[in-house]
Amino acid sequence: MPANSLPGKVATAPPRPTKIEPTAPERLAASIGARLEHVDAARPVTGVTLRAQHVQRGDLFAALPGSRAHGADFAHEAIEAGAVAVLTDPAGAERQSLKDVPVLIHDDPRAVLGAAAATVYGNPSQRLKVLGVTGTSGKTTTTYMLEAGLAAAGLTTGLVGGVEMRIAGERITSALTTPEAPDLQALFAVMLEQGVTHVPMEVSSHALALGRVGGTHYAAGAFTNLSQDHLDFHPDMEDYFRTKAKLFDGRADLEIVCTDTPWGERLVKPTTITVSTAHEATWTASDIVVSRSGSQTFYAHGHGRKLPVEILLAGSYNVANALTAIAVLDAIGVDEKAIVAGLAKVQVPGRMERVDLGQDFTAVVDYSHKPAAVALALDAVRARTDGRVIVVLGCGGDRDAAKRPLMGEAAAVRADLTIVTDDNPRSENASDIRAQMLAGVPADRRDTVVEIADRRAAIRHAVAQARTGDVVVVAGKGHETGQEVAGVIHPFSDRDELTAAIREVAK
């Protein structure tokens, strides 16, 4: 089913700018290489959407082909709501409902939708400094670090990511890591109207593959790392990498790449700014010191300078994320004092987030939901405790099933107690998901693993088992506030449940 109609899952209409210069359909068609039919009825376009439910008067309605229906089947609804033109493919253009409205016909309308929206909204990313961050892990943390450094420099920022979107400090709920192309271009235009100058932005592989970031110009593009994830969407890791690499196809003025993995090394060009915690690069780290609380200090070395850095986040991977943020901020001209001051304050919702009620053990919520991320999170807490490591972990349904045994293995070989539970089963049988995770547990670690289907009960069991000096990690959902089961999203927060469990045990 296309994005034009998703029953029960229609996102709230995104913000739009208040001032839009009308665009003639002829100019719009020429800008994206589309054929224009029924031009005699043409009226200027003042907005773009691919959801019939969100159409406003003057809109271009993008009627895209989908797996179970065609967006053109909703064109009548869109035209009644005020759409003045339709962008579609040749098959969609055959619909009778499109015979009396200007139609922009393109063989691949999704591929040009971003460029069309950018034209309608005045190419806003050309007037902003958009800082794109891609990679399997670290996107959210790095964008928060970028935002903090920019704010410390006195700049007005936007933020686009999976946890939230913000415009000049005001939060907007985020349904996707990267909004659909028309919504993103409208968002950029709203940011301009509200005085934003810089926008750190997560760029997912889905966004790159599905054209959601089409029409977006980047002042800088950054790559964190690559590990197994999203193989329900990508056929293999090579395709996953090639999709991520699109951010570095010339659409970014500056390219910053962490080369701690071979995937990053493949992206390096003569002009690439490199980052590494392991070997020679443009930016490196030394003298890393981890406190008992997990905060870290280190020196960042780059361009002959040595910056003293402190971050509140645990894990060697967060040193790499910080270096990446430093490299981006330095490359766009942010003062090093502002960079250091900003990084020292960064806390990221659901990313190695401590829940501290004065208990005698450490409790952490983390979004790690892929094998490498689970391994890194558990290695990070293991390095700073003499006690046991207890982890609560599940896997999401309707996603990459191949990573489930790998996640079970990653947890079991690192934790003293692993509690396998439910994450977001979605449409799948939850017990089947748990069985696939358990299949990855090595034989000699099976007596350290228990299965508790109910996630709330699993968290309570973990807390009940914790002793002085232990670390409890509730992994997988991080900042999320719901659990999806059979198409219904039930309110659920790992942070709230962990807090409640600690209070209950303390009674």
mmCIF file of C-alpha atoms in Angstrom, residues 262-421:
data_model
loop_
_atom_site.group_PDB
_atom_site.id
_atom_site.type_symbol
_atom_site.label_atom_id
_atom_site.label_comp_id
_atom_site.label_asym_id
_atom_site.label_seq_id
_atom_site.Cartn_x
_atom_site.Cartn_y
_atom_site.Cartn_z
ATOM 1 C CA PRO A 262 36.222 -1.252 6.465
ATOM 2 C CA TRP A 263 32.879 0.131 5.271
ATOM 3 C CA GLY A 264 34.002 3.633 6.196
ATOM 4 C CA GLU A 265 37.378 3.158 4.536
ATOM 5 C CA ARG A 266 35.578 2.455 1.250
ATOM 6 C CA LEU A 267 34.024 5.932 1.311
ATOM 7 C CA VAL A 268 37.290 7.835 1.614
ATOM 8 C CA LYS A 269 38.234 10.197 -1.221
ATOM 9 C CA PRO A 270 41.180 12.603 -1.406
ATOM 10 C CA THR A 271 39.034 15.396 0.046
ATOM 11 C CA THR A 272 37.341 13.323 2.779
ATOM 12 C CA ILE A 273 37.786 14.400 6.391
ATOM 13 C CA THR A 274 38.422 11.172 8.291
ATOM 14 C CA VAL A 275 37.814 10.237 11.914
ATOM 15 C CA SER A 276 39.159 7.230 13.823
ATOM 16 C CA THR A 277 39.671 5.957 17.346
ATOM 17 C CA ALA A 278 41.911 3.150 16.080
ATOM 18 C CA HIS A 279 44.330 4.446 13.462
ATOM 19 C CA GLU A 280 45.646 7.513 11.650
ATOM 20 C CA ALA A 281 43.003 9.961 10.470
ATOM 21 C CA THR A 282 42.279 13.673 10.185
ATOM 22 C CA TRP A 283 40.774 13.533 13.688
ATOM 23 C CA THR A 284 41.864 11.044 16.353
ATOM 24 C CA ALA A 285 41.460 10.579 20.110
ATOM 25 C CA SER A 286 43.990 9.942 22.859
ATOM 26 C CA ASP A 287 44.123 9.588 26.646
ATOM 27 C CA ILE A 288 40.586 8.219 26.950
ATOM 28 C CA VAL A 289 39.534 7.980 30.599
ATOM 29 C CA VAL A 290 36.234 6.412 31.654
ATOM 30 C CA SER A 291 34.748 7.327 35.043
ATOM 31 C CA ARG A 292 32.722 4.947 37.213
ATOM 32 C CA SER A 293 29.582 6.791 36.136
ATOM 33 C CA GLY A 294 30.417 6.160 32.475
ATOM 34 C CA SER A 295 31.333 9.720 31.514
ATOM 35 C CA GLN A 296 34.526 10.015 29.488
ATOM 36 C CA THR A 297 37.342 12.463 28.927
ATOM 37 C CA PHE A 298 39.812 12.423 26.046
ATOM 38 C CA TYR A 299 41.843 14.642 23.780
ATOM 39 C CA ALA A 300 40.710 15.189 20.205
ATOM 40 C CA HIS A 301 43.576 15.761 17.769
ATOM 41 C CA GLY A 302 43.041 17.357 14.384
ATOM 42 C CA HIS A 303 44.662 19.909 12.098
ATOM 43 C CA GLY A 304 47.524 20.337 14.565
ATOM 44 C CA ARG A 305 45.223 21.111 17.484
ATOM 45 C CA LYS A 306 44.491 19.278 20.733
ATOM 46 C CA LEU A 307 41.025 19.743 22.231
ATOM 47 C CA PRO A 308 40.204 18.556 25.792
ATOM 48 C CA VAL A 309 36.807 16.833 25.515
ATOM 49 C CA GLU A 310 34.365 15.526 28.100
ATOM 50 C CA ILE A 311 31.195 13.585 27.272
ATOM 51 C CA LEU A 312 28.583 12.192 29.642
ATOM 52 C CA LEU A 313 27.959 9.127 27.468
ATOM 53 C CA ALA A 314 29.638 5.770 28.035
ATOM 54 C CA GLY A 315 31.174 3.493 25.411
ATOM 55 C CA SER A 316 34.118 3.736 23.035
ATOM 56 C CA TYR A 317 31.654 4.156 20.175
ATOM 57 C CA ASN A 318 30.536 7.449 21.721
ATOM 58 C CA VAL A 319 34.114 8.685 21.529
ATOM 59 C CA ALA A 320 33.891 7.953 17.801
ATOM 60 C CA ASN A 321 30.537 9.751 17.609
ATOM 61 C CA ALA A 322 32.007 12.746 19.419
ATOM 62 C CA LEU A 323 35.003 12.839 17.076
ATOM 63 C CA THR A 324 32.634 12.769 14.102
ATOM 64 C CA ALA A 325 30.656 15.667 15.525
ATOM 65 C CA ILE A 326 33.852 17.596 16.253
ATOM 66 C CA ALA A 327 35.065 17.067 12.679
ATOM 67 C CA VAL A 328 31.773 18.293 11.205
ATOM 68 C CA LEU A 329 31.514 21.330 13.464
ATOM 69 C CA ASP A 330 35.135 22.292 12.876
ATOM 70 C CA ALA A 331 34.720 21.888 9.108
ATOM 71 C CA ILE A 332 31.793 24.321 9.001
ATOM 72 C CA GLY A 333 33.625 26.891 11.109
ATOM 73 C CA VAL A 334 32.290 26.465 14.651
ATOM 74 C CA ASP A 335 34.711 27.741 17.310
ATOM 75 C CA GLU A 336 36.497 24.968 19.206
ATOM 76 C CA LYS A 337 35.503 26.403 22.598
ATOM 77 C CA ALA A 338 31.839 26.147 21.622
ATOM 78 C CA ILE A 339 32.377 22.600 20.365
ATOM 79 C CA VAL A 340 33.918 21.483 23.653
ATOM 80 C CA ALA A 341 31.305 23.305 25.745
ATOM 81 C CA GLY A 342 28.432 21.810 23.772
ATOM 82 C CA LEU A 343 29.683 18.227 23.896
ATOM 83 C CA ALA A 344 30.094 18.384 27.669
ATOM 84 C CA LYS A 345 26.321 18.822 28.098
ATOM 85 C CA VAL A 346 24.945 16.236 25.670
ATOM 86 C CA GLN A 347 22.473 13.664 26.927
ATOM 87 C CA VAL A 348 20.476 11.597 24.454
ATOM 88 C CA PRO A 349 17.037 10.123 25.279
ATOM 89 C CA GLY A 350 17.230 6.328 25.399
ATOM 90 C CA ARG A 351 20.918 6.137 24.547
ATOM 91 C CA MET A 352 22.848 4.726 27.528
ATOM 92 C CA GLU A 353 20.417 6.743 29.638
ATOM 93 C CA ARG A 354 20.785 6.177 33.366
ATOM 94 C CA VAL A 355 17.807 5.765 35.677
ATOM 95 C CA ASP A 356 19.162 6.782 39.068
ATOM 96 C CA LEU A 357 16.891 6.733 42.110
ATOM 97 C CA GLY A 358 19.711 6.259 44.554
ATOM 98 C CA GLN A 359 19.738 2.451 44.208
ATOM 99 C CA ASP A 360 22.980 0.546 44.817
ATOM 100 C CA PHE A 361 23.200 -0.756 41.258
ATOM 101 C CA THR A 362 23.364 0.970 37.886
ATOM 102 C CA ALA A 363 20.267 0.961 35.676
ATOM 103 C CA VAL A 364 20.473 1.937 32.004
ATOM 104 C CA VAL A 365 18.021 2.204 29.106
ATOM 105 C CA ASP A 366 19.566 1.876 25.654
ATOM 106 C CA TYR A 367 18.168 1.817 22.123
ATOM 107 C CA SER A 368 20.593 -0.898 20.933
ATOM 108 C CA HIS A 369 18.505 -3.136 18.687
ATOM 109 C CA LYS A 370 21.063 -4.736 16.383
ATOM 110 C CA PRO A 371 23.823 -7.249 17.155
ATOM 111 C CA ALA A 372 26.794 -4.885 16.996
ATOM 112 C CA ALA A 373 25.031 -2.225 19.053
ATOM 113 C CA VAL A 374 24.066 -4.743 21.751
ATOM 114 C CA ALA A 375 27.670 -5.959 21.912
ATOM 115 C CA LEU A 376 29.053 -2.426 22.180
ATOM 116 C CA ALA A 377 26.558 -1.406 24.872
ATOM 117 C CA LEU A 378 27.272 -4.455 27.022
ATOM 118 C CA ASP A 379 31.016 -4.172 26.530
ATOM 119 C CA ALA A 380 30.789 -0.537 27.651
ATOM 120 C CA VAL A 381 28.986 -1.326 30.915
ATOM 121 C CA ARG A 382 31.158 -4.381 31.571
ATOM 122 C CA ALA A 383 34.260 -2.191 31.409
ATOM 123 C CA ARG A 384 33.075 -0.012 34.268
ATOM 124 C CA THR A 385 31.659 -2.519 36.769
ATOM 125 C CA ASP A 386 33.045 -5.214 39.025
ATOM 126 C CA GLY A 387 29.541 -6.575 39.476
ATOM 127 C CA ARG A 388 27.292 -8.560 37.192
ATOM 128 C CA VAL A 389 25.727 -7.402 33.942
ATOM 129 C CA ILE A 390 22.008 -8.129 33.549
ATOM 130 C CA VAL A 391 20.313 -7.399 30.220
ATOM 131 C CA VAL A 392 16.667 -7.366 29.143
ATOM 132 C CA LEU A 393 16.383 -7.754 25.370
ATOM 133 C CA GLY A 394 13.855 -8.524 22.643
ATOM 134 C CA CYS A 395 13.644 -8.223 18.850
ATOM 135 C CA GLY A 396 11.071 -6.397 16.766
ATOM 136 C CA GLY A 397 8.633 -8.206 14.528
ATOM 137 C CA ASP A 398 8.271 -7.584 10.788
ATOM 138 C CA ARG A 399 11.948 -6.617 10.639
ATOM 139 C CA ASP A 400 15.246 -8.325 9.797
ATOM 140 C CA ALA A 401 14.784 -11.835 11.205
ATOM 141 C CA ALA A 402 18.366 -12.871 10.437
ATOM 142 C CA LYS A 403 19.729 -10.672 13.230
ATOM 143 C CA ARG A 404 17.627 -12.292 15.972
ATOM 144 C CA PRO A 405 19.932 -15.244 16.794
ATOM 145 C CA LEU A 406 22.899 -12.895 16.490
ATOM 146 C CA MET A 407 21.366 -10.598 19.089
ATOM 147 C CA GLY A 408 20.650 -13.514 21.389
ATOM 148 C CA GLU A 409 24.270 -14.576 21.057
ATOM 149 C CA ALA A 410 25.677 -11.045 21.512
ATOM 150 C CA ALA A 411 23.772 -10.664 24.780
ATOM 151 C CA ALA A 412 24.342 -14.129 26.183
ATOM 152 C CA VAL A 413 28.113 -14.173 25.747
ATOM 153 C CA ARG A 414 28.484 -10.783 27.470
ATOM 154 C CA ALA A 415 25.869 -10.733 30.232
ATOM 155 C CA ASP A 416 25.771 -12.720 33.441
ATOM 156 C CA LEU A 417 21.980 -12.865 33.104
ATOM 157 C CA THR A 418 20.078 -12.393 29.854
ATOM 158 C CA ILE A 419 16.302 -12.023 29.963
ATOM 159 C CA VAL A 420 14.783 -12.608 26.534
ATOM 160 C CA THR A 421 11.464 -10.821 26.213
#
